């Protein structure tokens, strides 16, 4: 079990008094015990905030240009062809280590519904098994890289050095 498993996303961070008594501990390999209190709810909330929870932030409107995970998803989809947006919103795949945070999928779904036009179908797909979510992006990349048709799209180090990333 890792430190991330001690964190949790809750609906209402401002009114988390009922949850703040719920403390968690994590033992490091050297035997040091870390005790977590309400920060285990506040830290994952940064995925959905614009810096409002950061006490030393000078600009409360944005934290290093970050507006929240839900806005990143919407911004990415809005940059795609208009004919594809509806399909993309109804097929959002949630994967990777942070997708294992309890409550992330549900909160992301609610936040996306709040910022998308009414009557827009928003569907998030998250594999039920943690090991699938944790490694599926690596597995997908491995499968893609092994396809013969994809190998013709590779660039060499020399091409990259000559032309750069764009």
PDB file of C-alpha atoms in Angstrom:
ATOM      1  CA  UNK A   1       0.000   0.000   0.000  1.00  0.00           C
ATOM      2  CA  UNK A   2       1.370   3.436  -0.935  1.00  0.00           C
ATOM      3  CA  UNK A   3       0.870   6.948   0.449  1.00  0.00           C
ATOM      4  CA  UNK A   4      -1.605   7.713  -2.349  1.00  0.00           C
ATOM      5  CA  UNK A   5      -3.902   5.038  -0.914  1.00  0.00           C
ATOM      6  CA  UNK A   6      -4.214   7.117   2.264  1.00  0.00           C
ATOM      7  CA  UNK A   7      -5.580  10.095   0.296  1.00  0.00           C
ATOM      8  CA  UNK A   8      -9.207  10.500  -0.671  1.00  0.00           C
ATOM      9  CA  UNK A   9     -11.258  12.869  -2.796  1.00  0.00           C
ATOM     10  CA  UNK A  10     -14.368  14.129  -1.058  1.00  0.00           C
ATOM     11  CA  UNK A  11     -17.314  16.186  -2.267  1.00  0.00           C
ATOM     12  CA  UNK A  12     -16.984  19.194  -0.007  1.00  0.00           C
ATOM     13  CA  UNK A  13     -13.469  20.139   1.090  1.00  0.00           C
ATOM     14  CA  UNK A  14     -14.609  23.295   2.891  1.00  0.00           C
ATOM     15  CA  UNK A  15     -16.960  21.305   5.152  1.00  0.00           C
ATOM     16  CA  UNK A  16     -14.739  18.332   5.857  1.00  0.00           C
ATOM     17  CA  UNK A  17     -14.948  18.524   9.654  1.00  0.00           C
ATOM     18  CA  UNK A  18     -16.729  15.185   9.816  1.00  0.00           C
ATOM     19  CA  UNK A  19     -13.883  13.597   7.864  1.00  0.00           C
ATOM     20  CA  UNK A  20     -11.005  15.433   9.584  1.00  0.00           C
ATOM     21  CA  UNK A  21     -11.203  13.196  12.667  1.00  0.00           C
ATOM     22  CA  UNK A  22     -10.508  10.274  10.346  1.00  0.00           C
ATOM     23  CA  UNK A  23      -6.703  10.032  10.589  1.00  0.00           C
ATOM     24  CA  UNK A  24      -4.461   7.680   8.688  1.00  0.00           C
ATOM     25  CA  UNK A  25      -0.908   6.474   9.201  1.00  0.00           C
ATOM     26  CA  UNK A  26       1.742   5.244   6.789  1.00  0.00           C
ATOM     27  CA  UNK A  27       4.951   3.488   7.760  1.00  0.00           C
ATOM     28  CA  UNK A  28       8.032   4.248   5.669  1.00  0.00           C
ATOM     29  CA  UNK A  29      10.602   1.526   4.971  1.00  0.00           C
ATOM     30  CA  UNK A  30      12.902   2.965   7.668  1.00  0.00           C
ATOM     31  CA  UNK A  31      10.156   2.597  10.292  1.00  0.00           C
ATOM     32  CA  UNK A  32       9.176   6.270  10.404  1.00  0.00           C
ATOM     33  CA  UNK A  33       5.438   6.673  10.785  1.00  0.00           C
ATOM     34  CA  UNK A  34       3.710   9.494   8.915  1.00  0.00           C
ATOM     35  CA  UNK A  35       0.373  10.658  10.278  1.00  0.00           C
ATOM     36  CA  UNK A  36      -2.151  12.180   7.905  1.00  0.00           C
ATOM     37  CA  UNK A  37      -5.063  14.384   8.878  1.00  0.00           C
ATOM     38  CA  UNK A  38      -7.159  16.707   6.705  1.00  0.00           C
ATOM     39  CA  UNK A  39      -4.251  17.210   4.271  1.00  0.00           C
ATOM     40  CA  UNK A  40      -5.014  13.811   2.807  1.00  0.00           C
ATOM     41  CA  UNK A  41      -8.262  15.354   1.545  1.00  0.00           C
ATOM     42  CA  UNK A  42      -6.846  18.771   0.582  1.00  0.00           C
ATOM     43  CA  UNK A  43      -3.893  17.560  -1.483  1.00  0.00           C
ATOM     44  CA  UNK A  44      -5.917  15.471  -3.986  1.00  0.00           C
ATOM     45  CA  UNK A  45      -8.349  18.401  -4.245  1.00  0.00           C
ATOM     46  CA  UNK A  46      -5.586  20.331  -6.021  1.00  0.00           C
ATOM     47  CA  UNK A  47      -6.416  18.227  -9.083  1.00  0.00           C
ATOM     48  CA  UNK A  48      -9.705  20.147  -9.321  1.00  0.00           C
ATOM     49  CA  UNK A  49      -8.749  23.599  -8.102  1.00  0.00           C
ATOM     50  CA  UNK A  50      -7.083  26.686  -9.479  1.00  0.00           C
ATOM     51  CA  UNK A  51      -4.871  27.317  -6.456  1.00  0.00           C
ATOM     52  CA  UNK A  52      -7.512  28.415  -3.948  1.00  0.00           C
ATOM     53  CA  UNK A  53      -6.292  25.839  -1.418  1.00  0.00           C
ATOM     54  CA  UNK A  54      -2.667  26.956  -1.623  1.00  0.00           C
ATOM     55  CA  UNK A  55      -2.162  29.423   1.237  1.00  0.00           C
ATOM     56  CA  UNK A  56       1.012  31.043  -0.148  1.00  0.00           C
ATOM     57  CA  UNK A  57      -0.305  31.473  -3.680  1.00  0.00           C
ATOM     58  CA  UNK A  58      -0.087  35.110  -4.775  1.00  0.00           C
ATOM     59  CA  UNK A  59      -2.465  34.657  -7.679  1.00  0.00           C
ATOM     60  CA  UNK A  60      -5.550  32.824  -6.442  1.00  0.00           C
ATOM     61  CA  UNK A  61      -7.015  32.777  -9.952  1.00  0.00           C
ATOM     62  CA  UNK A  62      -4.444  30.365 -11.312  1.00  0.00           C
ATOM     63  CA  UNK A  63      -1.757  28.093  -9.962  1.00  0.00           C
ATOM     64  CA  UNK A  64       1.001  28.023 -12.565  1.00  0.00           C
ATOM     65  CA  UNK A  65      -1.623  28.240 -15.323  1.00  0.00           C
ATOM     66  CA  UNK A  66      -3.463  25.202 -14.011  1.00  0.00           C
ATOM     67  CA  UNK A  67      -7.247  25.474 -13.822  1.00  0.00           C
ATOM     68  CA  UNK A  68      -8.126  21.930 -12.849  1.00  0.00           C
ATOM     69  CA  UNK A  69      -8.258  18.460 -14.346  1.00  0.00           C
ATOM     70  CA  UNK A  70     -11.819  18.901 -15.589  1.00  0.00           C
ATOM     71  CA  UNK A  71     -10.860  22.086 -17.465  1.00  0.00           C
ATOM     72  CA  UNK A  72      -7.842  20.328 -18.992  1.00  0.00           C
ATOM     73  CA  UNK A  73     -10.116  17.579 -20.323  1.00  0.00           C
ATOM     74  CA  UNK A  74     -12.617  20.093 -21.699  1.00  0.00           C
ATOM     75  CA  UNK A  75      -9.885  22.282 -23.228  1.00  0.00           C
ATOM     76  CA  UNK A  76      -8.304  19.261 -24.941  1.00  0.00           C
ATOM     77  CA  UNK A  77     -11.619  18.134 -26.379  1.00  0.00           C
ATOM     78  CA  UNK A  78     -12.564  21.658 -27.473  1.00  0.00           C
ATOM     79  CA  UNK A  79      -9.365  21.794 -29.578  1.00  0.00           C
ATOM     80  CA  UNK A  80     -10.550  18.797 -31.598  1.00  0.00           C
ATOM     81  CA  UNK A  81     -12.824  18.869 -34.631  1.00  0.00           C
ATOM     82  CA  UNK A  82     -16.343  19.914 -33.664  1.00  0.00           C
ATOM     83  CA  UNK A  83     -17.798  16.737 -35.180  1.00  0.00           C
ATOM     84  CA  UNK A  84     -15.693  14.581 -32.822  1.00  0.00           C
ATOM     85  CA  UNK A  85     -16.337  16.411 -29.538  1.00  0.00           C
ATOM     86  CA  UNK A  86     -19.583  14.650 -28.657  1.00  0.00           C
ATOM     87  CA  UNK A  87     -17.994  11.254 -29.245  1.00  0.00           C
ATOM     88  CA  UNK A  88     -14.876  12.170 -27.271  1.00  0.00           C
ATOM     89  CA  UNK A  89     -16.902  13.418 -24.279  1.00  0.00           C
ATOM     90  CA  UNK A  90     -18.753  10.115 -24.150  1.00  0.00           C
ATOM     91  CA  UNK A  91     -15.540   8.037 -24.240  1.00  0.00           C
ATOM     92  CA  UNK A  92     -13.084   9.502 -21.720  1.00  0.00           C
ATOM     93  CA  UNK A  93     -10.704   6.810 -20.471  1.00  0.00           C
ATOM     94  CA  UNK A  94      -9.361   7.290 -16.950  1.00  0.00           C
ATOM     95  CA  UNK A  95      -6.019   5.603 -16.401  1.00  0.00           C
ATOM     96  CA  UNK A  96      -2.739   6.032 -14.562  1.00  0.00           C
ATOM     97  CA  UNK A  97      -1.694   6.199 -10.930  1.00  0.00           C
ATOM     98  CA  UNK A  98      -3.873   9.135  -9.866  1.00  0.00           C
ATOM     99  CA  UNK A  99      -6.969   7.417 -11.252  1.00  0.00           C
ATOM    100  CA  UNK A 100      -6.644   5.123  -8.239  1.00  0.00           C
ATOM    101  CA  UNK A 101      -7.511   7.945  -5.820  1.00  0.00           C
ATOM    102  CA  UNK A 102     -10.843   7.016  -4.235  1.00  0.00           C
ATOM    103  CA  UNK A 103     -13.570   9.345  -5.532  1.00  0.00           C
ATOM    104  CA  UNK A 104     -11.587  10.754  -8.487  1.00  0.00           C
ATOM    105  CA  UNK A 105     -13.733   9.284 -11.260  1.00  0.00           C
ATOM    106  CA  UNK A 106     -16.998  10.371  -9.646  1.00  0.00           C
ATOM    107  CA  UNK A 107     -15.805  13.916  -8.928  1.00  0.00           C
ATOM    108  CA  UNK A 108     -14.327  14.333 -12.411  1.00  0.00           C
ATOM    109  CA  UNK A 109     -17.655  13.197 -13.893  1.00  0.00           C
ATOM    110  CA  UNK A 110     -19.571  15.776 -11.810  1.00  0.00           C
ATOM    111  CA  UNK A 111     -17.132  18.592 -12.586  1.00  0.00           C
ATOM    112  CA  UNK A 112     -17.250  17.844 -16.320  1.00  0.00           C
ATOM    113  CA  UNK A 113     -21.057  17.831 -16.265  1.00  0.00           C
ATOM    114  CA  UNK A 114     -20.931  21.252 -14.566  1.00  0.00           C
ATOM    115  CA  UNK A 115     -18.836  22.839 -17.333  1.00  0.00           C
ATOM    116  CA  UNK A 116     -20.223  21.126 -20.432  1.00  0.00           C
ATOM    117  CA  UNK A 117     -23.424  22.232 -22.162  1.00  0.00           C
ATOM    118  CA  UNK A 118     -26.617  20.817 -20.706  1.00  0.00           C
ATOM    119  CA  UNK A 119     -27.854  17.553 -22.277  1.00  0.00           C
ATOM    120  CA  UNK A 120     -24.273  16.618 -23.209  1.00  0.00           C
ATOM    121  CA  UNK A 121     -23.448  13.001 -22.480  1.00  0.00           C
ATOM    122  CA  UNK A 122     -20.242  12.693 -20.484  1.00  0.00           C
ATOM    123  CA  UNK A 123     -19.041   9.154 -19.893  1.00  0.00           C
ATOM    124  CA  UNK A 124     -15.855   8.206 -18.084  1.00  0.00           C
ATOM    125  CA  UNK A 125     -14.425   4.745 -18.527  1.00  0.00           C
ATOM    126  CA  UNK A 126     -12.234   3.407 -15.727  1.00  0.00           C
ATOM    127  CA  UNK A 127     -11.106  -0.183 -15.574  1.00  0.00           C
ATOM    128  CA  UNK A 128     -12.329  -1.813 -12.355  1.00  0.00           C
ATOM    129  CA  UNK A 129      -9.065  -3.484 -11.382  1.00  0.00           C
ATOM    130  CA  UNK A 130      -6.367  -1.167  -9.977  1.00  0.00           C
ATOM    131  CA  UNK A 131      -3.554  -2.988 -11.773  1.00  0.00           C
ATOM    132  CA  UNK A 132      -5.307  -2.410 -15.120  1.00  0.00           C
ATOM    133  CA  UNK A 133      -5.692   1.316 -14.434  1.00  0.00           C
ATOM    134  CA  UNK A 134      -2.166   1.695 -13.161  1.00  0.00           C
ATOM    135  CA  UNK A 135      -0.437   0.085 -16.135  1.00  0.00           C
ATOM    136  CA  UNK A 136      -2.892   0.309 -19.050  1.00  0.00           C
ATOM    137  CA  UNK A 137      -1.213   3.356 -20.590  1.00  0.00           C
ATOM    138  CA  UNK A 138       2.107   1.488 -20.611  1.00  0.00           C
ATOM    139  CA  UNK A 139       0.456  -1.627 -22.024  1.00  0.00           C
ATOM    140  CA  UNK A 140      -1.257   0.426 -24.717  1.00  0.00           C
ATOM    141  CA  UNK A 141       2.012   2.106 -25.651  1.00  0.00           C
ATOM    142  CA  UNK A 142       3.712  -1.275 -25.825  1.00  0.00           C
ATOM    143  CA  UNK A 143       1.028  -2.651 -28.134  1.00  0.00           C
ATOM    144  CA  UNK A 144       1.136   0.452 -30.334  1.00  0.00           C
ATOM    145  CA  UNK A 145       4.919   0.367 -30.638  1.00  0.00           C
ATOM    146  CA  UNK A 146       4.868  -3.282 -31.702  1.00  0.00           C
ATOM    147  CA  UNK A 147       2.502  -2.681 -34.641  1.00  0.00           C
ATOM    148  CA  UNK A 148       4.235  -2.831 -37.999  1.00  0.00           C
ATOM    149  CA  UNK A 149       2.124   0.031 -39.346  1.00  0.00           C
ATOM    150  CA  UNK A 150       3.202   2.257 -36.455  1.00  0.00           C
ATOM    151  CA  UNK A 151       6.897   1.519 -36.881  1.00  0.00           C
ATOM    152  CA  UNK A 152       6.879   3.416 -40.189  1.00  0.00           C
ATOM    153  CA  UNK A 153       5.890   6.562 -38.234  1.00  0.00           C
ATOM    154  CA  UNK A 154       8.879   6.445 -35.883  1.00  0.00           C
ATOM    155  CA  UNK A 155      11.531   9.129 -36.151  1.00  0.00           C
ATOM    156  CA  UNK A 156      15.197   8.503 -35.544  1.00  0.00           C
ATOM    157  CA  UNK A 157      17.316  10.394 -33.044  1.00  0.00           C
ATOM    158  CA  UNK A 158      19.075  12.044 -35.967  1.00  0.00           C
ATOM    159  CA  UNK A 159      15.747  13.269 -37.402  1.00  0.00           C
ATOM    160  CA  UNK A 160      14.741  14.591 -33.986  1.00  0.00           C
ATOM    161  CA  UNK A 161      18.083  16.349 -33.531  1.00  0.00           C
ATOM    162  CA  UNK A 162      17.754  17.901 -36.990  1.00  0.00           C
ATOM    163  CA  UNK A 163      14.094  18.995 -36.868  1.00  0.00           C
ATOM    164  CA  UNK A 164      13.209  19.105 -33.158  1.00  0.00           C
ATOM    165  CA  UNK A 165       9.864  18.219 -31.622  1.00  0.00           C
ATOM    166  CA  UNK A 166       7.786  20.255 -34.089  1.00  0.00           C
TER     167      UNK A 166
END
